[in-house]
Coordinates of C-alpha atoms and ligand atoms in Angstrom, one line a residue:
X1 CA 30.2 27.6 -59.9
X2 CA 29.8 27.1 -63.8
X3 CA 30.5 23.4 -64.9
X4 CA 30.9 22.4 -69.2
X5 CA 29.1 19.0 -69.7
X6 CA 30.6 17.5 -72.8
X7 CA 28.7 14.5 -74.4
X8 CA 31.5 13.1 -76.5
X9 CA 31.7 10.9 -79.8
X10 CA 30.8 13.2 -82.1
X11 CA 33.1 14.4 -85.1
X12 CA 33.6 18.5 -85.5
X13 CA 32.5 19.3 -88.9
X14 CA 32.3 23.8 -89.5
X15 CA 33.9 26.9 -89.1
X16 CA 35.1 28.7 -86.1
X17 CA 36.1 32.2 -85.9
X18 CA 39.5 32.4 -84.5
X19 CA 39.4 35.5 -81.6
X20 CA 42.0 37.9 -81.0
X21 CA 45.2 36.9 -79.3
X22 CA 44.7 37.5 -75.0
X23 CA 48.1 37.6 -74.9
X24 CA 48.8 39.9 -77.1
X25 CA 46.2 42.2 -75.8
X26 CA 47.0 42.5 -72.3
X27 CA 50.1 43.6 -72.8
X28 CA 48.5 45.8 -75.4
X29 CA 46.3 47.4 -73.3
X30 CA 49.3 48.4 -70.8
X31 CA 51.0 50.0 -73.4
X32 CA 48.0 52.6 -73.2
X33 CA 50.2 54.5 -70.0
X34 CA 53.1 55.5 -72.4
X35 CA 50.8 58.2 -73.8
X36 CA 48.3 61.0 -73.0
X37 CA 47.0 60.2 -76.3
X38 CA 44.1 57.9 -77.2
X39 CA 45.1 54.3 -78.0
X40 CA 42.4 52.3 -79.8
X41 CA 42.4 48.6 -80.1
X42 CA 40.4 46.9 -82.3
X43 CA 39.7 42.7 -82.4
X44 CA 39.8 42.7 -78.5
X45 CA 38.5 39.1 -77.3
X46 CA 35.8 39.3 -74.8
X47 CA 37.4 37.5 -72.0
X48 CA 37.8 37.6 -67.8
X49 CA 41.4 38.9 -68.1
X50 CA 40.6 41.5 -70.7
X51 CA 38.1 42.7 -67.9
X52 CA 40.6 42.5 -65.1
X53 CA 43.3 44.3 -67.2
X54 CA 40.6 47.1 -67.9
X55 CA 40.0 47.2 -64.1
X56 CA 43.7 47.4 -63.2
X57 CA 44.1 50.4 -65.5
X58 CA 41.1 52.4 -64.5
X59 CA 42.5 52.3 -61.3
X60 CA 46.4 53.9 -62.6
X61 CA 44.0 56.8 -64.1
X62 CA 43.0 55.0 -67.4
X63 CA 39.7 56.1 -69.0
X64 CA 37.9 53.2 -71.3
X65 CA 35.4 53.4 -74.1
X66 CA 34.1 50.2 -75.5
X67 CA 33.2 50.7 -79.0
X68 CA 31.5 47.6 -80.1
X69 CA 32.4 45.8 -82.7
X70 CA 35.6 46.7 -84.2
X71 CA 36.3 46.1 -88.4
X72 CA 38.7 43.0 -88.1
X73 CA 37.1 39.5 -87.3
X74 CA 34.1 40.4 -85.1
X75 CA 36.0 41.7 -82.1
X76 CA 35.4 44.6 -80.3
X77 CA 37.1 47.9 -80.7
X78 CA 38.3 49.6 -77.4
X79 CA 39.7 53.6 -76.7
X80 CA 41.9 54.0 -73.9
X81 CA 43.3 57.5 -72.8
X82 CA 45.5 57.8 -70.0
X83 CA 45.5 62.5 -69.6
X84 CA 47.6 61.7 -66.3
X85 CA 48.4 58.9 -64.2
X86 CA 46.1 58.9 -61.4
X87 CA 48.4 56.1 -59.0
X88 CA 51.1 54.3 -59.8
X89 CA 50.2 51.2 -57.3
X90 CA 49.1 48.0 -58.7
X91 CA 47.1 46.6 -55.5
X92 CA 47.6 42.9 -54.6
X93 CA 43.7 42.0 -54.9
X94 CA 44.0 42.6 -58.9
X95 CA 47.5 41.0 -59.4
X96 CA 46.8 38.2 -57.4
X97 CA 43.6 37.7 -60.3
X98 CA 46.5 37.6 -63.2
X99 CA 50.2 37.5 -63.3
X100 CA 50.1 39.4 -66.6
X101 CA 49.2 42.3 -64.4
X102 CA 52.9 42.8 -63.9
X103 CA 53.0 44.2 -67.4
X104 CA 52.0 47.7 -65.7
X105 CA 55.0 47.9 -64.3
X106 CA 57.3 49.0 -67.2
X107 CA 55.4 51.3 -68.4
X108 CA 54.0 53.1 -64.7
X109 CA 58.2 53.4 -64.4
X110 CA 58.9 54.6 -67.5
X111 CA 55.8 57.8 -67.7
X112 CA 55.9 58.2 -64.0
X113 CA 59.3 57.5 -62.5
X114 CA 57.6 55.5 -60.0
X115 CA 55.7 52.2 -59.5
X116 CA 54.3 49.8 -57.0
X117 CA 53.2 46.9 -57.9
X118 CA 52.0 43.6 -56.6
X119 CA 54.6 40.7 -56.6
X120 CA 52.5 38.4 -58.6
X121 CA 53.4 35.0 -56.7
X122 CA 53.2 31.4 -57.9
X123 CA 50.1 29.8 -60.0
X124 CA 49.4 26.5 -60.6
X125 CA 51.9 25.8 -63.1
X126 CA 55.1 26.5 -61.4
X127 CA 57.2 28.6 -59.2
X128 CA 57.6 32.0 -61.9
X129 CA 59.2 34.4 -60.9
X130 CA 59.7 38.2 -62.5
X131 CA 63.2 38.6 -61.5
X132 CA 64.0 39.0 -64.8
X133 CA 61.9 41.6 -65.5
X134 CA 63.4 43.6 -62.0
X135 CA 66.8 43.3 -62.9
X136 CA 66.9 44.2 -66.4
X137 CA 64.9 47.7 -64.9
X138 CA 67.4 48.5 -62.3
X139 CA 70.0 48.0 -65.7
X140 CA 68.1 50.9 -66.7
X141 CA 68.6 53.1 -63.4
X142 CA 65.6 51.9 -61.6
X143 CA 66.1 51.6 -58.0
X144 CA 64.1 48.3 -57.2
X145 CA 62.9 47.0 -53.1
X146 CA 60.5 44.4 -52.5
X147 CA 58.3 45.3 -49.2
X148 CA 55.4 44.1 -48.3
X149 CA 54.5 42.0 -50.9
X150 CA 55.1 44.9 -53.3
X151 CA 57.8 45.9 -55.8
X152 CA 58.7 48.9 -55.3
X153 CA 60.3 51.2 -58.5
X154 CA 61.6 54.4 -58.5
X155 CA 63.8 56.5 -61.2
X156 CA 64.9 59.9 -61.0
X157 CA 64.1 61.7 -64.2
X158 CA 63.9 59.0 -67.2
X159 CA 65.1 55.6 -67.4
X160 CA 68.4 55.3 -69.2
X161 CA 68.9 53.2 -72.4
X162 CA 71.2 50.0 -71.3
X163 CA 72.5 46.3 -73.3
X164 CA 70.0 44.3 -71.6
X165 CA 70.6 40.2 -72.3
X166 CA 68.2 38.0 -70.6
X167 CA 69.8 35.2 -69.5
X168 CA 66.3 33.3 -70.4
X169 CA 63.7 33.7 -72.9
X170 CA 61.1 35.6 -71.3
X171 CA 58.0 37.0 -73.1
X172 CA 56.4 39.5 -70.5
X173 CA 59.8 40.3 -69.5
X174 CA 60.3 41.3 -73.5
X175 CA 57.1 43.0 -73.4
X176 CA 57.6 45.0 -70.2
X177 CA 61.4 46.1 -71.2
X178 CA 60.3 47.0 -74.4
X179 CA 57.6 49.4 -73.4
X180 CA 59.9 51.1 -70.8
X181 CA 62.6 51.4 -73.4
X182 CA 59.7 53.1 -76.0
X183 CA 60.2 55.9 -73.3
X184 CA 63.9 55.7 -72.0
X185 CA 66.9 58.1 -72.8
X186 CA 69.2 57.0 -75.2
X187 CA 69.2 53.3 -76.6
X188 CA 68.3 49.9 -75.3
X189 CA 69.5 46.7 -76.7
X190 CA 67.6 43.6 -75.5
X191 CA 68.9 40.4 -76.4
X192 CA 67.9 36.8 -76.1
X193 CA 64.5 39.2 -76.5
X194 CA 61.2 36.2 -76.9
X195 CA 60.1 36.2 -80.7
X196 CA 56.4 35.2 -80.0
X197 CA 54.0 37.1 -82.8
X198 CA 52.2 38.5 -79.5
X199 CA 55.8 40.7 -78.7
X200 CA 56.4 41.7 -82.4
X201 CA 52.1 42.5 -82.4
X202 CA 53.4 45.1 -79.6
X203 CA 56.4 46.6 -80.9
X204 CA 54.1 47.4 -84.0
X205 CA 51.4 49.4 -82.1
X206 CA 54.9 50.7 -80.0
X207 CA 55.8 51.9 -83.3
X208 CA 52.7 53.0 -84.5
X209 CA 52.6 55.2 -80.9
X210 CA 55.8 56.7 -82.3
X211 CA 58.6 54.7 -81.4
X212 CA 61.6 53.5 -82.9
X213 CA 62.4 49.7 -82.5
X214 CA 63.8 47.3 -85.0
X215 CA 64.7 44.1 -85.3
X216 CA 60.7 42.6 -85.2
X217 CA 60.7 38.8 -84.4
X218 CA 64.6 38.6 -84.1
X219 CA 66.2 37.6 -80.8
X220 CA 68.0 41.5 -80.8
X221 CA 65.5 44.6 -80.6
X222 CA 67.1 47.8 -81.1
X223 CA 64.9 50.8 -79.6
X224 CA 65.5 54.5 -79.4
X225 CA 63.9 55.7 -76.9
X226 CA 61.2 58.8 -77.2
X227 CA 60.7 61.6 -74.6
X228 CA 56.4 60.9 -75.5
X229 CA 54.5 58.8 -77.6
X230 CA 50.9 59.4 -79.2
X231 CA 48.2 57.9 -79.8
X232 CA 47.0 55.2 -82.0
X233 CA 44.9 52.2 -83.4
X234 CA 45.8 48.8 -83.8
X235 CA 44.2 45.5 -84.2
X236 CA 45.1 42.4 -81.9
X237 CA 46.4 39.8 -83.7
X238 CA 44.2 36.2 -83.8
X239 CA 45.0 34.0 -81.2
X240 CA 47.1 31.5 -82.4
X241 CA 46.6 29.0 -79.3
X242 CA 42.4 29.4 -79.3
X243 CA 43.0 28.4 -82.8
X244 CA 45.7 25.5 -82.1
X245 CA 43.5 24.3 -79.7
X246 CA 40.3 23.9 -82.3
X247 CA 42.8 22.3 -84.6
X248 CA 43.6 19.8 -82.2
X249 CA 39.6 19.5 -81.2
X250 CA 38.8 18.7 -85.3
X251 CA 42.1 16.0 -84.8
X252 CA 40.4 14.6 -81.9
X253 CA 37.1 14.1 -82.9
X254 CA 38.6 12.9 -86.6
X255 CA 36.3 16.1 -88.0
X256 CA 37.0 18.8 -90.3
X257 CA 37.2 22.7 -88.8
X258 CA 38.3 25.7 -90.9
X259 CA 40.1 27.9 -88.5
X260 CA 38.2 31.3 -89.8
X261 CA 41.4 34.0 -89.4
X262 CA 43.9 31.8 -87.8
X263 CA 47.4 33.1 -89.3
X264 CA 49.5 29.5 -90.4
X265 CA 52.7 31.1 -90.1
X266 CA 52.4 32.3 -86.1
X267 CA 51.3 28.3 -85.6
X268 CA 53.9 26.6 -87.5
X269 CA 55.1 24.4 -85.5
X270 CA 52.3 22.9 -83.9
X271 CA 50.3 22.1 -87.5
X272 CA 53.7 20.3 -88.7
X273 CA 53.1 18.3 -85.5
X274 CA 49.5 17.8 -86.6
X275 CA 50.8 16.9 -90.2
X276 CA 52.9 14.5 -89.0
X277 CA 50.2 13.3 -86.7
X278 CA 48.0 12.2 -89.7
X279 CA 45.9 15.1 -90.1
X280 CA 45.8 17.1 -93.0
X281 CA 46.4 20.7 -92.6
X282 CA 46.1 23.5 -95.5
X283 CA 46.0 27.1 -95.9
X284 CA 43.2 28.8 -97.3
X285 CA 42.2 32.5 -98.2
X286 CA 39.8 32.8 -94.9
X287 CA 42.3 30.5 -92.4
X288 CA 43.5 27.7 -92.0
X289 CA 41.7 23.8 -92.6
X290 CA 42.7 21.1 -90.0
X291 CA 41.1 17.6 -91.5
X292 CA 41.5 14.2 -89.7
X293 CA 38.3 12.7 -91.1
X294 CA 39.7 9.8 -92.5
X295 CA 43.3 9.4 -91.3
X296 CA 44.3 7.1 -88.5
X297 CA 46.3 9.5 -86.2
X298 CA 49.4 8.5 -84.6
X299 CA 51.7 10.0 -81.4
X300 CA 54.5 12.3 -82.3
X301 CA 57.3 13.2 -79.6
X302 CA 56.9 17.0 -78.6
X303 CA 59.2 18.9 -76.6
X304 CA 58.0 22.7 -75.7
X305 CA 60.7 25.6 -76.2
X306 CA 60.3 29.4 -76.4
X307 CA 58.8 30.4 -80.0
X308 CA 59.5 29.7 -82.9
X309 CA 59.4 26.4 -81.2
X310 CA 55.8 23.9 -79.9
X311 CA 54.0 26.6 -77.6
X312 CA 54.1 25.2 -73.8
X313 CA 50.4 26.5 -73.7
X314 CA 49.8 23.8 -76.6
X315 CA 51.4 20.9 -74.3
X316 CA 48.2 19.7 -72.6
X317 CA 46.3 20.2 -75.6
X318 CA 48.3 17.9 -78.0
X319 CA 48.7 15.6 -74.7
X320 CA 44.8 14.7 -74.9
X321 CA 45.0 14.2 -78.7
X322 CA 48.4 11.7 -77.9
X323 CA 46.0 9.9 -75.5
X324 CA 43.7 8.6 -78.3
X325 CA 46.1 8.4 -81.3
X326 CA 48.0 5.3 -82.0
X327 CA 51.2 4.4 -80.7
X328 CA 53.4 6.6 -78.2
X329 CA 54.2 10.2 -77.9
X330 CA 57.0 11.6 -75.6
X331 CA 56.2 15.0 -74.6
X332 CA 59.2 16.9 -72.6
X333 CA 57.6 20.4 -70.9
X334 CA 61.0 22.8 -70.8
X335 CA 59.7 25.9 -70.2
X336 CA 57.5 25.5 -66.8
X337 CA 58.3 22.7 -64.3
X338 CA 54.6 22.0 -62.6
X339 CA 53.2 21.9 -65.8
X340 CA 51.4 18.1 -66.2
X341 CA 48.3 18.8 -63.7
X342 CA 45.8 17.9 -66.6
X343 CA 47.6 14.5 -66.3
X344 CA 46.0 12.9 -63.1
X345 CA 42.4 14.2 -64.6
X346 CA 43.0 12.5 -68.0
X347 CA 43.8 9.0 -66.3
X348 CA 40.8 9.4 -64.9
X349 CA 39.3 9.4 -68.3
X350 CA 41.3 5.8 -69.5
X351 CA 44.4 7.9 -70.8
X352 CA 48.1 6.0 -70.5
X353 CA 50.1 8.1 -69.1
X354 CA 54.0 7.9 -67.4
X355 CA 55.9 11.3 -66.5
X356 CA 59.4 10.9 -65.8
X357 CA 60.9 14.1 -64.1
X358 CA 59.9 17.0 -67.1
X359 CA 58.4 14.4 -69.8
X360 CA 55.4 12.2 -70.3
X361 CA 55.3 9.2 -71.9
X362 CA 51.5 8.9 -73.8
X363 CA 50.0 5.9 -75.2
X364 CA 47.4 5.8 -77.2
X365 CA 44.3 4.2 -75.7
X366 CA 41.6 3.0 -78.4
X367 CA 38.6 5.5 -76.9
X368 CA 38.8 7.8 -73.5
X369 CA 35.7 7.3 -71.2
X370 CA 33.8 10.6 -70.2
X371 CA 33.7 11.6 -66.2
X372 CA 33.9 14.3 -63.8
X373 CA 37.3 16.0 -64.0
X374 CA 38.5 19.6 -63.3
X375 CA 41.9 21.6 -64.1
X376 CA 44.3 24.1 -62.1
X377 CA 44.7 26.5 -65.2
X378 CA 43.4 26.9 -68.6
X379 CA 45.6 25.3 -70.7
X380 CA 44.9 21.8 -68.9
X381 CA 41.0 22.9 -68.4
X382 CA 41.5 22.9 -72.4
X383 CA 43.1 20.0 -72.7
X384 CA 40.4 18.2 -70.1
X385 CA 37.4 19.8 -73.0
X386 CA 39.4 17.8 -75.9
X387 CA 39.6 14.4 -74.1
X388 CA 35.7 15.2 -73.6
X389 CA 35.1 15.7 -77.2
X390 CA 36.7 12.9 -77.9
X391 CA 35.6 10.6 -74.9
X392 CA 32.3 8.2 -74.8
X393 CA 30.0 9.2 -72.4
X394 CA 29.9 12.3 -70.2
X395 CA 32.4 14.5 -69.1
X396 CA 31.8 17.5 -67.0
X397 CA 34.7 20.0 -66.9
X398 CA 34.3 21.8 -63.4
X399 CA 36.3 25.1 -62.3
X400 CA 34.9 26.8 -66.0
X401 CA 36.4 30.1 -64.7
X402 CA 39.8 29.1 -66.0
X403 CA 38.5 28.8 -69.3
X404 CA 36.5 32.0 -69.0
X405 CA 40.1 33.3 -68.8
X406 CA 40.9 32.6 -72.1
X407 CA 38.3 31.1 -74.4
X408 CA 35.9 33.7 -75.8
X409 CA 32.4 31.9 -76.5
X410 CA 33.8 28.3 -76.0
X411 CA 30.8 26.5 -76.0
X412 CA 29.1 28.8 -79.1
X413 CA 32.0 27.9 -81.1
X414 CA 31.9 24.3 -80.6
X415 CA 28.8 23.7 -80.4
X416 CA 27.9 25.6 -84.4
X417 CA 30.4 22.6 -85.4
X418 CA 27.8 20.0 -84.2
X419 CA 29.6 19.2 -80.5
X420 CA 27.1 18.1 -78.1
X421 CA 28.6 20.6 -75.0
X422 CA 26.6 22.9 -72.8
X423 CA 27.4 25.1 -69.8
X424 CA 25.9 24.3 -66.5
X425 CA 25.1 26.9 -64.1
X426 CA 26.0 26.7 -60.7
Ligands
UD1_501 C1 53.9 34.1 -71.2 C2 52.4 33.8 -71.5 C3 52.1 32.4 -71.1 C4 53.1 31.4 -71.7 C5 54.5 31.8 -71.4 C6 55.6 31.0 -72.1 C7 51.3 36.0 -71.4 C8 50.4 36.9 -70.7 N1 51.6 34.8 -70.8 O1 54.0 34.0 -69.8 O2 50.8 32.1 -71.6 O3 52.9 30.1 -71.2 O4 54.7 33.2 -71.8 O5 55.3 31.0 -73.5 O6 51.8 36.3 -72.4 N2 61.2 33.4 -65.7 C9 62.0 33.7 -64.7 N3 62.1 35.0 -64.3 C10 61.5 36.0 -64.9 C11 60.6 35.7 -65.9 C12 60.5 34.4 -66.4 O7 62.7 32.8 -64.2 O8 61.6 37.1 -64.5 C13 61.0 32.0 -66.2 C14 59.6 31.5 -65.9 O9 59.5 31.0 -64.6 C15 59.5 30.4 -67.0 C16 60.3 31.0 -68.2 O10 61.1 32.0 -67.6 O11 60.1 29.2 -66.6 C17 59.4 31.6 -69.3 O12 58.5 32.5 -68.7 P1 57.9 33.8 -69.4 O13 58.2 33.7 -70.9 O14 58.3 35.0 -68.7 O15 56.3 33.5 -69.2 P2 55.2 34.7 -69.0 O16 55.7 35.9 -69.8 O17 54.9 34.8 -67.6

């Protein structure tokens, strides 16, 4: 297996191309069953779960055509047509690979009248269930059984349009009740709807396929449902937390990145953390410039909330910064309840760190000290880079997969900005 070895000390001085969002793309890519048409995405990041997500929908019938590079920001451009639906299961031994996989599900119910798919399980960073998802479908006339692992959905004729109000923020919930509504009879409300850019980046290529939805990054969308949709091209939107977590990499190392296509706006709250960190954070024409070259950093309390509020998939990120800055950060996790795992690895590397039921207490220690360490997902896998690049000596980052996940070129990107970091093979 593929380990990073990180030789740390070194200050981040460049530029770093900011890919498009994995988030928003998966749930993208599902949205390519509502239609017969051709949906084209363009600013796809080349990742693991882009690949799975391709290999779940070849298997419901989907037929893909990578077109190289796309016109936005480097990424690649990819056609998806869907003529017919070809199964409507989702098998365990792909789900089991993602839990965004249960994004299928909306949509396979909505074209089809009929889904099975995978119950997606636990992961590393808590208990997560899709309940939500389940029950806001049967408000829609889905009849819903679990067997055998599977989730079984079934509707005669089309889904009906309902007042859905999810009792918790939830953004694949959002994503998959939105796409089933794009098809349903009649009109679906959903309120306490999640208001991260990557749902609003959907419900514009939704509306782009033909459908009617309003009320984009508000906590109420209003969609009238269509009996088709047609095709369509869009362009993923960057990835705000690739780029929040390069921000945080020039804080750590006290270097100077331009974040090339990183949108300020989608990462607000995490660069006013930054700010009030001690780094210095302004928006240019190309992206957005994180500085910390000369500015004693300090620990700022963070608590994580659904957006507009600090990401949860920034928490281990800003964590390893906290661990080198001066002073003490408390940072409460609200969203999932198993997520501190990164925290045993970076005490390993000298960090001072207390958690108390859902927050950590971080003091700053003067300089981290490299070592072997390994994460559970890719947030903390992140997080265990940063304390690398900021860490004297050697660190190697083991169970790379994770970061395969979700980090397109890791190591290319750093390493242009002068970071001493190579992949090993194993
Ligand atoms: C998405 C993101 C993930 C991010 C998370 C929170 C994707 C592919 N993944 O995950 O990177 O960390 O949002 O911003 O976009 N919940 C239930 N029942 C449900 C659904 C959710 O109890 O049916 C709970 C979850 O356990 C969690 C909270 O609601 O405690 C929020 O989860 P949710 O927003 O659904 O996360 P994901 O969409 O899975």
């Amino acid at each position: 297996m593929d380990s990073i070895r990180i030789r740390g000390g070194r200050p981040l001085n460049g530029v770093i191309p900011i890919s498009g969002a994995k988030n928003a793309a998966l749930p993208l890519m599902a949205a390519s069953l509502l239609t017969a048409e051709t949906l084209t995405l363009e600013n796809l990041p080349h990742l693991v779960d882009i690949t799975t997500m391709a290999n779940l929908l070849t298997a419901h019938g989907v037929s893909l055509h990578m077109n190289g590079a796309g016109r936005r920001c480097g990424g690649r451009s990819l056609a998806m047509t869907t003529p017919a639906i070809t199964s409507t299961t989702a098998h365990y031994d792909l789900v089991r690979k993602m839990r965004a996989s249960i994004l299928v599900l909306g949509p396979l119910l909505a074209r089809e009248g009929r889904a099975r798919v995978s119950l997606p399980g636990g992961c590393a960073i808590g208990a997560r269930p899709v309940d939500l998802h389940l029950k806001a479908l049967a408000q829609m006339g889905a009849a819903i059984s679990i067997d055998g692992g599977y989730v079984d959905a079934r509707v005669d004729g089309r889904l009906k349009g309902a007042h859905l109000v999810f009792p918790q923020v939830t953004v694949t919930g959002t994503e998959n009740l939105l796409m089933a509504a794009a098809l349903a009879d009649g009109e679906t409300i959903i309120d306490n709807a999640a208001r991260e850019p990557e749902v609003t980046d959907l419900a514009q290529c939704l509306i782009a396929m033909g459908a009617e939805i309003e009320g984009l990054g508000t906590q109420r969308l209003v969609v009238r449902g269509r009996e088709s949709l047609h095709g369509a091209t869009h362009a993923v939107l960057p990835d705000r937390i690739e780029a929040g977590s390069y921000a945080v990499a020039a804080a750590i190392t006290r270097g100077e990145v331009l974040l090339q296509y990183a949108d300020a706006a989608q990462m607000a709250s995490l660069l006013k953390v930054l700010s009030a960190a001690g780094a210095a954070v302004s928006v240019e024409e190309g992206g957005v410039r994180v500085s910390a070259a000369d500015a004693p950093l300090k620990g700022v309390d963070v608590m994580t909330e659904p957006h507009p509020g600090f990401p949860t998939d920034m928490q281990a990120q800003v964590m390893a910064l906290f661990a080198t800055a001066e002073g003490a950060a408390m940072v409460t996790e609200t969203i999932f309840e198993n997520r501190f795992m990164h925290v045993p690895e970076l005490k390993r590397m000298g960090a001072d760190i207390n958690i108390h039921n859902g927050s950590a207490i971080v003091r700053g220690v003067r300089r981290l000290s490299g070592a072997p360490v390994m994460a559970t997902d890719l947030r903390a896998s992140m997080s265990l880079v940063l304390a690398g690049l900021a860490a004297e000596g050697e660190t190697m980052v083991n169970r790379v997969y994770h970061l395969d996940r979700g980090y397109e070129r890791l190591e290319q990107k750093l390493a242009a900005c002068g970071a001493d970091i190579e992949r090993v093979r194993g």
